[in-house]
Amino acid sequence: MCGLSFRNITALAPMVRVGTLPMRLLALDYGADVVYCEELIDIKMAKCQRVVNEVLDTVDFVAPDERVMFRTCEREKDRVVFQMGTADPDRALIVAKLVEQDVAAVDVNMGCPKEYSTKGGMGAALLSDPDKIVAILQKLVSGVSIPVTCKIRILPSLEETVSLVRRIEKTGVAAVAVHGRLKEERPRHPLHLDHIQAAARAVSIPVIANGGSLDLVKTNSDIEAFRRASGASSVMLARAAMWNASVFMEGGPLPLEAVMEDYLKHAIRYNNHAFNTKYCLCQMLRDKVESPLGKQLQAAQTTQEISEAFGLQEFYQQIQDQLQVKRNSLQSCSQL
Ligand code: FNR
């Protein structure tokens, strides 16, 4: 297997609604090595069409109702990991094949405890069905040419966690991310570093430590400390990155205002859905969501209004003009 390495990397974790293209590009700008997309459900993805968007310079996976489920671009091609929710090896392979030429790796979510994931036997439900885990991963590893990874939560005993990662390693995956919490535990519960340490000792593939955002990783230098403490090869950050993605930057984080502006520029440039942009900016504001800026953001309904709230109306207009020029030239080419 060749391609993306998961050894000694720092990754943006998969996050539903948060891990869309603007956030992934922002994390890359600030120094993340690898960026995971939000979990996308196999049944929905399998119905998508791959469309080259020549105006935006992106590749879009578009649902029958015209919704863009996954948008990616050349800039992240060697760094983006496509995470899917699946409980079915055949369907998982169909989706992996669909995105294979546009992403650096595919990942299977085996840790999400939310109902929309577990109800179909996906996410954390897979943890109680290791044979299914093995079947899905083997099918993917033998069926695609890019690396395959998975993200798990820990099991009740160290022995169980270790035995699971050993079985996972045997499938030929390139890495395993371990969120050091039980599936019943909430993000505020303390992390079980001992499970991540035991997993890292038990296998020779890279283990990616996850779950340190709340109390262990606040600044860039904490990332290395977390890596050492966990004994893992790599680190994956969700909430710390969602709150301020410049945590990936040496010497970071930057002031939130600068980060929000950088984020919004990507959202404008890639025509991100306004509701998604607003959601991500609100997550960044956290307890400042009731501030004057927060209120203006909450009232905004379009990307133009969001841009105005951040004083980026000129940038917004500039991009719209550029995109229009591109549309026009593509149209005249197609008429030749
Ligand atoms: C998540 N998490 C998550 N995990 C996953 O495998 N796929 C997903 O789509 C999501 N979605 C998601 C959304 C949001 C808003 C959050 C905060 C979290 C879990 C996440 O990847 C990670 O495992 C945990 O948040 C613990 O890591 P941190 O936050 O301590 O770095």
mmCIF file of C-alpha atoms and ligand atoms in Angstrom:
data_model
loop_
_atom_site.group_PDB
_atom_site.id
_atom_site.type_symbol
_atom_site.label_atom_id
_atom_site.label_comp_id
_atom_site.label_asym_id
_atom_site.label_seq_id
_atom_site.Cartn_x
_atom_site.Cartn_y
_atom_site.Cartn_z
ATOM 1 C CA MET A 1 0.000 0.000 0.000
ATOM 2 C CA CYS A 2 1.294 3.480 -0.796
ATOM 3 C CA GLY A 3 0.149 7.057 -0.323
ATOM 4 C CA LEU A 4 -0.732 8.958 2.803
ATOM 5 C CA SER A 5 1.198 8.077 5.946
ATOM 6 C CA PHE A 6 -0.504 8.198 9.333
ATOM 7 C CA ARG A 7 2.739 8.079 11.296
ATOM 8 C CA ASN A 8 3.623 11.140 13.327
ATOM 9 C CA ILE A 9 0.806 13.253 11.964
ATOM 10 C CA THR A 10 -1.698 15.660 13.486
ATOM 11 C CA ALA A 11 -5.195 15.360 12.082
ATOM 12 C CA LEU A 12 -8.453 17.247 12.031
ATOM 13 C CA ALA A 13 -10.958 14.702 13.394
ATOM 14 C CA PRO A 14 -14.162 13.821 11.587
ATOM 15 C CA MET A 15 -17.018 16.048 12.760
ATOM 16 C CA VAL A 16 -20.571 16.022 11.450
ATOM 17 C CA ARG A 17 -21.486 19.451 10.004
ATOM 18 C CA VAL A 18 -18.132 20.928 11.053
ATOM 19 C CA GLY A 19 -15.770 18.962 8.816
ATOM 20 C CA THR A 20 -16.898 20.398 5.477
ATOM 21 C CA LEU A 21 -14.461 21.831 2.927
ATOM 22 C CA PRO A 22 -13.867 25.307 4.460
ATOM 23 C CA MET A 23 -12.904 23.859 7.849
ATOM 24 C CA ARG A 24 -10.652 21.243 6.278
ATOM 25 C CA LEU A 25 -8.824 23.869 4.218
ATOM 26 C CA LEU A 26 -8.515 26.103 7.268
ATOM 27 C CA ALA A 27 -6.968 23.259 9.279
ATOM 28 C CA LEU A 28 -4.511 22.591 6.431
ATOM 29 C CA ASP A 29 -3.611 26.296 6.259
ATOM 30 C CA TYR A 30 -2.750 26.234 9.936
ATOM 31 C CA GLY A 31 -0.630 23.093 9.742
ATOM 32 C CA ALA A 32 -2.807 19.994 10.126
ATOM 33 C CA ASP A 33 -1.247 17.105 8.181
ATOM 34 C CA VAL A 34 -4.423 15.167 7.527
ATOM 35 C CA VAL A 35 -8.070 16.261 7.503
ATOM 36 C CA TYR A 36 -11.075 13.965 7.926
ATOM 37 C CA CYS A 37 -14.427 14.901 6.434
ATOM 38 C CA GLU A 38 -17.643 14.678 8.407
ATOM 39 C CA GLU A 39 -19.160 11.202 8.620
ATOM 40 C CA LEU A 40 -21.197 10.539 5.492
ATOM 41 C CA ILE A 41 -23.691 7.689 5.499
ATOM 42 C CA ASP A 42 -23.098 4.978 2.888
ATOM 43 C CA ILE A 43 -26.733 4.720 1.716
ATOM 44 C CA LYS A 44 -26.879 8.447 0.979
ATOM 45 C CA MET A 45 -23.446 8.562 -0.645
ATOM 46 C CA ALA A 46 -24.175 5.550 -2.838
ATOM 47 C CA LYS A 47 -26.958 7.565 -4.511
ATOM 48 C CA CYS A 48 -24.657 10.494 -5.316
ATOM 49 C CA GLN A 49 -23.257 11.473 -8.681
ATOM 50 C CA ARG A 50 -19.662 12.610 -9.046
ATOM 51 C CA VAL A 51 -19.705 16.014 -10.721
ATOM 52 C CA VAL A 52 -16.686 18.107 -11.718
ATOM 53 C CA ASN A 53 -17.576 21.686 -10.826
ATOM 54 C CA GLU A 54 -15.555 23.785 -13.257
ATOM 55 C CA VAL A 55 -16.687 27.094 -11.816
ATOM 56 C CA LEU A 56 -15.487 26.372 -8.280
ATOM 57 C CA ASP A 57 -12.691 23.994 -9.310
ATOM 58 C CA THR A 58 -14.083 21.300 -7.054
ATOM 59 C CA VAL A 59 -15.343 17.757 -7.312
ATOM 60 C CA ASP A 60 -18.863 17.484 -5.913
ATOM 61 C CA PHE A 61 -20.823 14.411 -4.910
ATOM 62 C CA VAL A 62 -24.380 15.423 -5.532
ATOM 63 C CA ALA A 63 -27.519 13.726 -4.160
ATOM 64 C CA PRO A 64 -30.631 13.179 -6.307
ATOM 65 C CA ASP A 65 -32.226 16.227 -4.622
ATOM 66 C CA GLU A 66 -29.230 18.325 -5.857
ATOM 67 C CA ARG A 67 -27.696 18.646 -2.392
ATOM 68 C CA VAL A 68 -23.904 18.560 -2.388
ATOM 69 C CA MET A 69 -23.094 15.815 0.124
ATOM 70 C CA PHE A 70 -19.312 16.042 -0.243
ATOM 71 C CA ARG A 71 -17.236 18.745 -1.919
ATOM 72 C CA THR A 72 -13.486 18.437 -2.311
ATOM 73 C CA CYS A 73 -10.690 20.116 -4.273
ATOM 74 C CA GLU A 74 -7.156 19.548 -5.551
ATOM 75 C CA ARG A 75 -5.572 21.368 -2.609
ATOM 76 C CA GLU A 76 -6.655 18.667 -0.130
ATOM 77 C CA LYS A 77 -6.523 15.661 -2.437
ATOM 78 C CA ASP A 78 -3.428 14.115 -0.807
ATOM 79 C CA ARG A 79 -4.584 14.945 2.718
ATOM 80 C CA VAL A 80 -8.302 14.340 2.975
ATOM 81 C CA VAL A 81 -9.732 11.198 4.531
ATOM 82 C CA PHE A 82 -13.278 10.334 3.579
ATOM 83 C CA GLN A 83 -15.124 9.009 6.638
ATOM 84 C CA MET A 84 -18.180 6.885 6.092
ATOM 85 C CA GLY A 85 -20.860 5.450 8.310
ATOM 86 C CA THR A 86 -21.564 1.902 7.242
ATOM 87 C CA ALA A 87 -22.631 -1.499 8.509
ATOM 88 C CA ASP A 88 -22.459 -3.240 5.172
ATOM 89 C CA PRO A 89 -19.213 -4.372 3.499
ATOM 90 C CA ASP A 90 -20.624 -4.333 -0.053
ATOM 91 C CA ARG A 91 -22.140 -0.883 0.261
ATOM 92 C CA ALA A 92 -18.986 0.409 1.949
ATOM 93 C CA LEU A 93 -16.975 -0.729 -1.058
ATOM 94 C CA ILE A 94 -19.366 0.908 -3.527
ATOM 95 C CA VAL A 95 -18.928 4.236 -1.725
ATOM 96 C CA ALA A 96 -15.161 3.850 -1.356
ATOM 97 C CA LYS A 97 -14.889 3.177 -5.105
ATOM 98 C CA LEU A 98 -17.015 6.234 -5.834
ATOM 99 C CA VAL A 99 -14.634 8.588 -3.995
ATOM 100 C CA GLU A 100 -11.369 6.664 -4.460
ATOM 101 C CA GLN A 101 -9.835 8.890 -7.136
ATOM 102 C CA ASP A 102 -10.570 12.117 -5.243
ATOM 103 C CA VAL A 103 -9.438 11.404 -1.663
ATOM 104 C CA ALA A 104 -6.264 10.234 0.083
ATOM 105 C CA ALA A 105 -7.833 7.510 2.250
ATOM 106 C CA VAL A 106 -11.154 6.128 3.440
ATOM 107 C CA ASP A 107 -12.140 5.687 7.070
ATOM 108 C CA VAL A 108 -14.963 3.809 8.755
ATOM 109 C CA ASN A 109 -16.657 5.375 11.762
ATOM 110 C CA MET A 110 -16.856 2.825 14.579
ATOM 111 C CA GLY A 111 -17.238 5.216 17.443
ATOM 112 C CA CYS A 112 -20.257 7.440 16.982
ATOM 113 C CA PRO A 113 -22.781 6.783 19.771
ATOM 114 C CA LYS A 114 -25.497 9.040 18.279
ATOM 115 C CA GLU A 115 -28.722 7.359 17.261
ATOM 116 C CA TYR A 116 -28.594 8.350 13.594
ATOM 117 C CA SER A 117 -25.385 6.363 13.347
ATOM 118 C CA THR A 118 -26.031 3.390 15.625
ATOM 119 C CA LYS A 119 -29.607 2.668 14.547
ATOM 120 C CA GLY A 120 -28.502 1.017 11.340
ATOM 121 C CA GLY A 121 -25.793 -0.959 13.147
ATOM 122 C CA MET A 122 -23.216 1.683 12.178
ATOM 123 C CA GLY A 123 -20.845 3.779 14.312
ATOM 124 C CA ALA A 124 -20.362 2.564 17.867
ATOM 125 C CA ALA A 125 -22.846 -0.293 17.263
ATOM 126 C CA LEU A 126 -20.077 -1.984 15.279
ATOM 127 C CA LEU A 127 -17.977 -2.264 18.438
ATOM 128 C CA SER A 128 -20.199 -5.114 19.623
ATOM 129 C CA ASP A 129 -19.850 -6.916 16.291
ATOM 130 C CA PRO A 130 -16.116 -7.368 15.643
ATOM 131 C CA ASP A 131 -16.768 -9.923 12.890
ATOM 132 C CA LYS A 132 -18.648 -7.231 10.983
ATOM 133 C CA ILE A 133 -15.784 -4.795 11.586
ATOM 134 C CA VAL A 134 -13.346 -7.288 10.109
ATOM 135 C CA ALA A 135 -15.629 -8.041 7.129
ATOM 136 C CA ILE A 136 -16.026 -4.339 6.266
ATOM 137 C CA LEU A 137 -12.343 -3.513 6.616
ATOM 138 C CA GLN A 138 -11.148 -6.587 4.682
ATOM 139 C CA LYS A 139 -13.523 -5.797 1.857
ATOM 140 C CA LEU A 140 -12.298 -2.196 1.675
ATOM 141 C CA VAL A 141 -8.601 -3.037 1.973
ATOM 142 C CA SER A 142 -8.780 -5.564 -0.841
ATOM 143 C CA GLY A 143 -11.092 -3.442 -2.989
ATOM 144 C CA VAL A 144 -9.491 0.010 -3.117
ATOM 145 C CA SER A 145 -6.010 1.253 -3.928
ATOM 146 C CA ILE A 146 -5.890 3.971 -1.258
ATOM 147 C CA PRO A 147 -5.245 3.433 2.482
ATOM 148 C CA VAL A 148 -8.153 2.351 4.689
ATOM 149 C CA THR A 149 -8.435 3.359 8.355
ATOM 150 C CA CYS A 150 -11.035 3.197 11.098
ATOM 151 C CA LYS A 151 -11.909 5.167 14.195
ATOM 152 C CA ILE A 152 -13.037 3.320 17.315
ATOM 153 C CA ARG A 153 -13.951 3.986 20.908
ATOM 154 C CA ILE A 154 -12.497 1.843 23.681
ATOM 155 C CA LEU A 155 -14.127 -1.283 25.144
ATOM 156 C CA PRO A 156 -14.805 -1.877 28.872
ATOM 157 C CA SER A 157 -11.508 -3.659 29.653
ATOM 158 C CA LEU A 158 -7.943 -3.073 28.461
ATOM 159 C CA GLU A 159 -7.832 -6.660 27.197
ATOM 160 C CA GLU A 160 -10.908 -6.130 25.033
ATOM 161 C CA THR A 161 -9.581 -2.880 23.571
ATOM 162 C CA VAL A 162 -6.228 -4.521 22.820
ATOM 163 C CA SER A 163 -7.808 -7.591 21.257
ATOM 164 C CA LEU A 164 -10.020 -5.392 19.046
ATOM 165 C CA VAL A 165 -7.136 -3.275 17.716
ATOM 166 C CA ARG A 166 -5.152 -6.468 17.046
ATOM 167 C CA ARG A 167 -8.010 -7.891 14.987
ATOM 168 C CA ILE A 168 -8.311 -4.567 13.177
ATOM 169 C CA GLU A 169 -4.580 -4.505 12.415
ATOM 170 C CA LYS A 170 -4.799 -7.952 10.787
ATOM 171 C CA THR A 171 -7.273 -6.641 8.198
ATOM 172 C CA GLY A 172 -4.476 -4.604 6.614
ATOM 173 C CA VAL A 173 -5.667 -1.121 7.553
ATOM 174 C CA ALA A 174 -3.126 1.706 7.464
ATOM 175 C CA ALA A 175 -3.972 3.096 10.922
ATOM 176 C CA VAL A 176 -6.528 3.064 13.701
ATOM 177 C CA ALA A 177 -7.770 6.132 15.545
ATOM 178 C CA VAL A 178 -8.692 5.469 19.175
ATOM 179 C CA HIS A 179 -11.052 7.825 20.978
ATOM 180 C CA GLY A 180 -10.249 6.971 24.599
ATOM 181 C CA ARG A 181 -13.814 6.843 25.873
ATOM 182 C CA LEU A 182 -16.446 4.118 26.204
ATOM 183 C CA LYS A 183 -19.421 4.399 23.915
ATOM 184 C CA GLU A 184 -21.632 5.328 26.892
ATOM 185 C CA GLU A 185 -19.313 8.132 27.970
ATOM 186 C CA ARG A 186 -19.852 11.762 27.011
ATOM 187 C CA PRO A 187 -17.147 14.126 25.776
ATOM 188 C CA ARG A 188 -16.897 15.780 29.229
ATOM 189 C CA HIS A 189 -15.899 12.494 30.891
ATOM 190 C CA PRO A 190 -12.191 11.981 31.599
ATOM 191 C CA LEU A 191 -10.153 10.295 28.916
ATOM 192 C CA HIS A 192 -8.830 6.734 29.432
ATOM 193 C CA LEU A 193 -5.246 7.315 28.346
ATOM 194 C CA ASP A 194 -4.293 3.826 29.540
ATOM 195 C CA HIS A 195 -6.424 2.263 26.775
ATOM 196 C CA ILE A 196 -4.757 4.365 24.068
ATOM 197 C CA GLN A 197 -1.334 3.492 25.504
ATOM 198 C CA ALA A 198 -2.180 -0.220 25.547
ATOM 199 C CA ALA A 199 -3.505 -0.080 21.975
ATOM 200 C CA ALA A 200 -0.364 1.727 20.794
ATOM 201 C CA ARG A 201 1.846 -0.930 22.410
ATOM 202 C CA ALA A 202 -0.199 -3.806 21.011
ATOM 203 C CA VAL A 203 0.001 -3.060 17.279
ATOM 204 C CA SER A 204 2.641 -1.939 14.835
ATOM 205 C CA ILE A 205 0.367 0.168 12.620
ATOM 206 C CA PRO A 206 0.066 3.829 13.683
ATOM 207 C CA VAL A 207 -2.446 4.516 16.441
ATOM 208 C CA ILE A 208 -3.992 7.974 16.339
ATOM 209 C CA ALA A 209 -4.814 9.256 19.831
ATOM 210 C CA ASN A 210 -8.110 11.096 20.150
ATOM 211 C CA GLY A 211 -10.238 12.606 22.897
ATOM 212 C CA GLY A 212 -7.850 15.119 24.448
ATOM 213 C CA SER A 213 -9.528 18.369 23.464
ATOM 214 C CA LEU A 214 -11.285 19.377 26.630
ATOM 215 C CA ASP A 215 -8.554 19.158 29.230
ATOM 216 C CA LEU A 216 -5.297 18.123 27.552
ATOM 217 C CA VAL A 217 -4.942 20.119 24.324
ATOM 218 C CA LYS A 218 -5.435 23.873 24.441
ATOM 219 C CA THR A 219 -2.355 25.135 22.638
ATOM 220 C CA ASN A 220 -0.168 23.830 19.850
ATOM 221 C CA SER A 221 2.532 22.556 22.202
ATOM 222 C CA ASP A 222 -0.063 20.480 24.079
ATOM 223 C CA ILE A 223 -0.451 18.341 20.935
ATOM 224 C CA GLU A 224 3.054 16.932 21.289
ATOM 225 C CA ALA A 225 2.524 16.425 25.029
ATOM 226 C CA PHE A 226 -0.687 14.487 24.293
ATOM 227 C CA ARG A 227 1.117 12.362 21.702
ATOM 228 C CA ARG A 228 3.838 11.465 24.204
ATOM 229 C CA ALA A 229 1.447 10.840 27.078
ATOM 230 C CA SER A 230 -0.713 8.555 24.956
ATOM 231 C CA GLY A 231 2.237 6.619 23.528
ATOM 232 C CA ALA A 232 0.517 6.883 20.145
ATOM 233 C CA SER A 233 2.131 7.715 16.851
ATOM 234 C CA SER A 234 -0.284 10.496 15.961
ATOM 235 C CA VAL A 235 -2.927 12.824 17.338
ATOM 236 C CA MET A 236 -6.390 13.723 16.103
ATOM 237 C CA LEU A 237 -8.263 16.806 17.338
ATOM 238 C CA ALA A 238 -11.973 17.518 17.120
ATOM 239 C CA ARG A 239 -13.283 20.130 19.554
ATOM 240 C CA ALA A 240 -10.022 22.042 20.068
ATOM 241 C CA ALA A 241 -9.874 22.481 16.287
ATOM 242 C CA MET A 242 -13.560 23.338 15.968
ATOM 243 C CA TRP A 243 -13.186 26.069 18.612
ATOM 244 C CA ASN A 244 -10.000 27.490 17.122
ATOM 245 C CA ALA A 245 -8.398 25.681 14.188
ATOM 246 C CA SER A 246 -5.153 27.626 14.564
ATOM 247 C CA VAL A 247 -4.316 25.213 17.395
ATOM 248 C CA PHE A 248 -2.602 23.299 14.548
ATOM 249 C CA MET A 249 -0.226 26.217 14.031
ATOM 250 C CA GLU A 250 3.172 26.324 15.688
ATOM 251 C CA GLY A 251 2.874 28.996 18.338
ATOM 252 C CA GLY A 252 -0.932 28.914 17.935
ATOM 253 C CA PRO A 253 -3.679 29.634 18.635
ATOM 254 C CA LEU A 254 -4.339 32.914 16.839
ATOM 255 C CA PRO A 255 -7.050 35.351 18.008
ATOM 256 C CA LEU A 256 -10.489 33.948 17.220
ATOM 257 C CA GLU A 257 -11.500 36.937 15.062
ATOM 258 C CA ALA A 258 -8.660 36.217 12.622
ATOM 259 C CA VAL A 259 -9.556 32.524 12.499
ATOM 260 C CA MET A 260 -13.232 33.227 11.842
ATOM 261 C CA GLU A 261 -12.309 35.592 9.028
ATOM 262 C CA ASP A 262 -9.986 33.004 7.438
ATOM 263 C CA TYR A 263 -12.726 30.393 7.751
ATOM 264 C CA LEU A 264 -15.338 32.642 6.170
ATOM 265 C CA LYS A 265 -13.071 33.414 3.210
ATOM 266 C CA HIS A 266 -12.875 29.696 2.388
ATOM 267 C CA ALA A 267 -16.640 29.377 2.840
ATOM 268 C CA ILE A 268 -17.216 32.254 0.399
ATOM 269 C CA ARG A 269 -14.631 31.013 -2.086
ATOM 270 C CA TYR A 270 -16.143 27.514 -2.183
ATOM 271 C CA ASN A 271 -19.765 28.569 -2.055
ATOM 272 C CA ASN A 272 -20.370 26.666 1.181
ATOM 273 C CA HIS A 273 -24.007 26.378 2.250
ATOM 274 C CA ALA A 274 -24.850 29.456 4.367
ATOM 275 C CA PHE A 275 -26.456 27.406 7.156
ATOM 276 C CA ASN A 276 -23.371 25.242 7.444
ATOM 277 C CA THR A 277 -21.096 28.290 7.522
ATOM 278 C CA LYS A 278 -23.253 29.874 10.192
ATOM 279 C CA TYR A 279 -23.272 26.698 12.272
ATOM 280 C CA CYS A 280 -19.473 26.446 12.217
ATOM 281 C CA LEU A 281 -18.970 30.119 13.075
ATOM 282 C CA CYS A 282 -21.432 29.762 15.980
ATOM 283 C CA GLN A 283 -19.438 26.770 17.278
ATOM 284 C CA MET A 284 -16.309 28.944 17.201
ATOM 285 C CA LEU A 285 -18.013 31.764 19.087
ATOM 286 C CA ARG A 286 -18.997 29.336 21.902
ATOM 287 C CA ASP A 287 -20.096 31.423 24.894
ATOM 288 C CA LYS A 288 -19.775 34.632 22.850
ATOM 289 C CA VAL A 289 -22.701 33.580 20.687
ATOM 290 C CA GLU A 290 -24.890 36.171 22.479
ATOM 291 C CA SER A 291 -22.412 39.003 21.744
ATOM 292 C CA PRO A 292 -23.409 41.713 19.187
ATOM 293 C CA LEU A 293 -21.435 39.830 16.488
ATOM 294 C CA GLY A 294 -23.072 36.537 17.547
ATOM 295 C CA LYS A 295 -26.540 38.080 17.285
ATOM 296 C CA GLN A 296 -25.794 39.520 13.862
ATOM 297 C CA LEU A 297 -24.510 36.127 12.758
ATOM 298 C CA GLN A 298 -27.590 34.354 14.047
ATOM 299 C CA ALA A 299 -29.848 36.778 12.169
ATOM 300 C CA ALA A 300 -27.968 36.259 8.880
ATOM 301 C CA GLN A 301 -29.667 34.004 6.339
ATOM 302 C CA THR A 302 -27.292 34.175 3.394
ATOM 303 C CA THR A 303 -23.534 34.077 2.862
ATOM 304 C CA GLN A 304 -23.725 37.718 1.830
ATOM 305 C CA GLU A 305 -25.329 38.664 5.163
ATOM 306 C CA ILE A 306 -22.769 36.596 7.087
ATOM 307 C CA SER A 307 -20.001 38.356 5.154
ATOM 308 C CA GLU A 308 -21.483 41.728 6.077
ATOM 309 C CA ALA A 309 -21.515 40.763 9.761
ATOM 310 C CA PHE A 310 -17.770 40.147 9.530
ATOM 311 C CA GLY A 311 -16.989 43.208 7.370
ATOM 312 C CA LEU A 312 -16.099 40.977 4.434
ATOM 313 C CA GLN A 313 -18.645 42.334 1.969
ATOM 314 C CA GLU A 314 -15.947 43.530 -0.441
ATOM 315 C CA PHE A 315 -14.242 40.144 -0.429
ATOM 316 C CA TYR A 316 -17.634 38.495 -0.964
ATOM 317 C CA GLN A 317 -18.358 40.718 -3.981
ATOM 318 C CA GLN A 318 -14.904 40.173 -5.450
ATOM 319 C CA ILE A 319 -15.350 36.397 -5.346
ATOM 320 C CA GLN A 320 -18.854 36.607 -6.834
ATOM 321 C CA ASP A 321 -17.449 38.684 -9.710
ATOM 322 C CA GLN A 322 -14.629 36.204 -10.298
ATOM 323 C CA LEU A 323 -17.036 33.269 -10.307
ATOM 324 C CA GLN A 324 -19.321 35.067 -12.739
ATOM 325 C CA VAL A 325 -16.427 35.700 -15.138
ATOM 326 C CA LYS A 326 -15.608 31.987 -14.931
ATOM 327 C CA ARG A 327 -19.231 30.991 -15.577
ATOM 328 C CA ASN A 328 -19.397 33.275 -18.587
ATOM 329 C CA SER A 329 -16.181 31.972 -20.090
ATOM 330 C CA LEU A 330 -17.240 28.352 -19.559
ATOM 331 C CA GLN A 331 -20.545 29.138 -21.233
ATOM 332 C CA SER A 332 -18.936 30.751 -24.234
ATOM 333 C CA CYS A 333 -16.522 27.799 -24.551
ATOM 334 C CA SER A 334 -19.406 25.356 -24.566
ATOM 335 C CA GLN A 335 -21.103 27.357 -27.319
ATOM 336 C CA LEU A 336 -18.102 27.159 -29.622
HETATM 337 C C1 FNR B 1 -17.784 14.520 16.583
HETATM 338 N N1 FNR B 1 -17.217 13.237 16.547
HETATM 339 C C2 FNR B 1 -17.332 12.467 15.400
HETATM 340 N N2 FNR B 1 -16.654 11.286 15.297
HETATM 341 C C3 FNR B 1 -16.662 10.583 14.133
HETATM 342 O O1 FNR B 1 -16.005 9.534 14.045
HETATM 343 N N3 FNR B 1 -17.394 11.023 13.065
HETATM 344 C C4 FNR B 1 -18.120 12.174 13.106
HETATM 345 O O2 FNR B 1 -18.742 12.575 12.112
HETATM 346 C C5 FNR B 1 -18.138 12.910 14.335
HETATM 347 N N4 FNR B 1 -18.870 14.073 14.470
HETATM 348 C C6 FNR B 1 -18.630 14.934 15.518
HETATM 349 C C7 FNR B 1 -19.182 16.221 15.517
HETATM 350 C C8 FNR B 1 -18.864 17.118 16.527
HETATM 351 C C9 FNR B 1 -19.431 18.518 16.487
HETATM 352 C C10 FNR B 1 -17.999 16.712 17.576
HETATM 353 C C11 FNR B 1 -17.628 17.671 18.685
HETATM 354 C C12 FNR B 1 -17.490 15.429 17.616
HETATM 355 C C13 FNR B 1 -16.297 12.812 17.606
HETATM 356 C C14 FNR B 1 -14.912 13.415 17.391
HETATM 357 O O3 FNR B 1 -14.332 13.026 16.163
HETATM 358 C C15 FNR B 1 -13.949 13.011 18.531
HETATM 359 O O4 FNR B 1 -13.849 11.622 18.571
HETATM 360 C C16 FNR B 1 -14.398 13.520 19.902
HETATM 361 O O5 FNR B 1 -14.896 14.841 19.854
HETATM 362 C C17 FNR B 1 -13.247 13.472 20.900
HETATM 363 O O6 FNR B 1 -12.143 14.216 20.429
HETATM 364 P P1 FNR B 1 -11.784 15.695 21.005
HETATM 365 O O7 FNR B 1 -12.989 16.554 20.786
HETATM 366 O O8 FNR B 1 -11.531 15.513 22.482
HETATM 367 O O9 FNR B 1 -10.579 16.115 20.246
#
